[in-house]
Amino acid sequence: MPPWSLVSPASRGIGFALARRVLQTTNASLVATARRDLDRTKEELLKGLGVDEKRLTILKLDVLDESTIADAASACKEKFPPNSHTLQLAFIVPGLLFPEKSPTQIDADDALLTFRTNTIGPMLMLKHFSPFLPKKSSVKRHESTDMKGLPEISMAAVMSARVGSISDNRLGGWYSYRASKAGVNQLVKTFDNHLGTASGDRAAAVALHPGTVKTGLSKEFWGSVKKEKLFERDWVAEKLLDVVKSVRIDGRGKCWDWDGKEVPP
C-alpha cells in the first residue's frame, strides 16, 4: 500500500518548512494545504528543490471551516483510496497566539478563536483524516524505496507547545494559548488511545513542541529569546521530522520537543 503524507497548513512558517523537508527527504506523495493562493503556495514549496512536482498536491483547507476540511478529505479519498494507500505521516500544525499577561487582558472572542484554531481545528482534522490511517487488518505492502525518510509506523503529529504542560507551568500568563495547547495534548492522547484499538502498532499519534522558531507567530518575542534558543524554521523542520521518525510505540500519545525529549503533561 503506497504511503503518502500530509502537512496542514503549509503556506508559511513551520508547516511550510515541514512540507519542503518531506519533499526533499522522502519519495512519498505529499498533500499540503493552504487557505488561499494555492498556485503561489505550490510554486513556493517547490522552488529550488528539483523534485517531481506531480508528488505535490495543494488543497484548500481552513481549520476554522469544517466544510473545507471535509472537502479536502474527500479529494484525498479519490487520489489515495484507503483500501490501496496509507497515510504514513501527517503534520497538523495550525497556530494562533494572543499573549495575555494578566487575566484582565483576556478577550472572549480572541480566546475562542485561539481554541478554534489550535485545538478544535486539529480535532476536526483528525476526525476527517483518521480513516486514511491503517487499521489492524490493513495489508502492509510498502516497498523499501516508498518508505525512504518516513516513520516505520503511520504517525499523526499535532503541534503543541511546552507552555501547554500543566506541570511545567511556573510563570503563568498566555491564558488562552496555554489552555489551548494543554487541550492539544489531551486530544493527542485520546486519539492515540483510539488508534491503539483501531490500528494496534500500525499507527500512533504524538504532540510536538518546536521551541521558539523565527516565524510570524513568535516575532513579537524574538528580542527576549537567547540567540541559541531562537531557531530557524528549516532547522526545526529537520529536527521535528527526525523526532517523529524516532518515536517508538512506547512513546505514543506523548508530547515530544524538537530535541527528542518528552514534555511532561
Coordinates of C-alpha atoms in Angstrom, one line a residue, residues 115-248:
F115 CA -9.2 27.4 20.8
R116 CA -10.9 27.0 17.4
T117 CA -7.5 27.3 15.6
N118 CA -5.2 25.5 18.0
T119 CA -7.4 22.8 19.4
I120 CA -10.7 22.3 17.6
G121 CA -9.1 22.7 14.2
P122 CA -6.8 19.7 14.8
M123 CA -9.6 17.8 16.4
L124 CA -11.7 18.2 13.2
M125 CA -8.6 17.3 11.1
L126 CA -8.3 14.0 13.0
K127 CA -12.0 13.4 12.6
H128 CA -11.8 13.6 8.8
F129 CA -8.3 12.2 8.1
S130 CA -8.2 9.3 10.6
P131 CA -9.8 6.9 8.1
F132 CA -6.6 7.2 6.0
L133 CA -4.5 5.7 8.8
P134 CA -4.0 1.9 8.6
K135 CA -6.2 -0.5 10.5
K136 CA -5.1 -3.6 12.3
S137 CA -6.4 -5.6 9.3
S138 CA -4.8 -3.4 6.6
V139 CA -2.5 -5.1 4.2
K140 CA 1.1 -4.0 4.6
R141 CA 2.8 -3.8 1.2
H142 CA 5.3 -1.0 1.3
E143 CA 8.3 -1.2 -0.9
S144 CA 11.6 -0.1 0.7
T145 CA 12.0 2.8 -1.7
D146 CA 8.5 4.0 -0.9
M147 CA 9.3 4.3 2.8
K148 CA 12.5 6.3 2.4
G149 CA 12.6 9.1 5.1
L150 CA 9.2 8.1 6.6
P151 CA 8.5 6.7 10.0
E152 CA 8.1 2.9 10.3
I153 CA 4.6 3.3 11.6
S154 CA 2.0 5.8 10.5
M155 CA 2.3 8.9 12.6
A156 CA -0.2 11.7 13.2
A157 CA 1.8 14.6 14.7
V158 CA -0.1 17.7 16.1
M159 CA 1.7 20.9 17.0
S160 CA 1.6 21.6 20.7
A161 CA 3.9 23.7 22.9
R162 CA 5.8 23.4 26.1
V163 CA 3.5 26.0 27.7
G164 CA 0.7 23.5 27.3
S165 CA 2.3 21.4 30.0
I166 CA 0.4 21.9 33.3
S167 CA 3.2 20.5 35.5
D168 CA 5.8 22.8 33.8
N169 CA 3.7 26.0 34.2
R170 CA 5.8 28.2 36.5
L171 CA 5.3 31.6 35.1
G172 CA 1.6 31.9 34.2
G173 CA 0.3 34.2 31.5
W174 CA -0.7 33.4 28.0
Y175 CA -4.0 32.1 29.3
S176 CA -5.8 31.1 26.1
Y177 CA -2.7 29.8 24.3
R178 CA -1.6 27.7 27.3
A179 CA -5.1 26.2 27.7
S180 CA -5.5 25.5 24.0
K181 CA -2.2 23.7 23.9
A182 CA -3.0 21.7 27.0
G183 CA -6.1 20.7 25.1
V184 CA -4.0 19.6 22.2
N185 CA -2.0 17.3 24.5
Q186 CA -5.3 15.7 25.8
L187 CA -6.6 15.5 22.2
V188 CA -3.5 13.6 21.1
K189 CA -3.6 11.2 24.0
T190 CA -7.2 10.5 23.5
F191 CA -6.8 10.0 19.7
D192 CA -3.8 7.7 20.3
N193 CA -5.9 5.6 22.6
H194 CA -8.3 5.2 19.7
L195 CA -5.5 4.3 17.4
G196 CA -4.3 1.7 19.9
T197 CA -7.6 -0.1 19.5
A198 CA -8.2 0.5 15.8
S199 CA -4.7 0.3 14.4
G200 CA -2.6 -1.5 17.1
D201 CA 1.0 -0.9 16.4
R202 CA 0.4 0.2 12.9
A203 CA -0.3 3.9 13.7
A204 CA 0.2 6.3 16.6
A205 CA -0.2 10.0 17.5
V206 CA 2.1 12.4 19.1
A207 CA 2.2 16.1 20.0
L208 CA 5.2 18.2 19.2
H209 CA 7.0 21.2 20.8
P210 CA 9.1 23.1 18.3
G211 CA 10.8 25.6 20.6
T212 CA 10.8 29.3 19.7
V213 CA 11.0 29.5 15.9
K214 CA 11.5 32.5 13.7
T215 CA 8.0 32.7 12.3
G216 CA 5.3 35.3 12.4
L217 CA 3.7 33.7 15.4
S218 CA 6.7 34.4 17.7
K219 CA 8.1 37.6 16.0
E220 CA 7.0 39.8 18.9
F221 CA 9.2 37.8 21.3
W222 CA 12.4 37.3 19.3
G223 CA 14.2 40.0 21.2
S224 CA 13.6 38.3 24.6
V225 CA 14.9 34.9 23.5
K226 CA 18.6 33.9 23.7
K227 CA 20.2 33.6 20.3
E228 CA 20.9 30.0 20.8
K229 CA 17.2 29.3 21.6
L230 CA 15.8 31.1 18.6
F231 CA 15.5 28.6 15.8
E232 CA 15.3 28.8 12.0
R233 CA 12.2 27.1 10.6
D234 CA 14.2 24.8 8.2
W235 CA 16.3 23.5 11.1
V236 CA 13.3 22.9 13.3
A237 CA 11.5 21.1 10.4
E238 CA 14.5 18.7 10.1
K239 CA 14.6 18.1 13.9
L240 CA 10.8 17.5 14.2
L241 CA 10.8 15.0 11.3
D242 CA 13.7 13.2 12.9
V243 CA 11.8 13.1 16.2
V244 CA 8.6 11.7 14.6
K245 CA 10.7 9.0 12.8
S246 CA 12.4 8.0 16.1
V247 CA 9.3 7.7 18.3
R248 CA 8.6 4.1 19.1

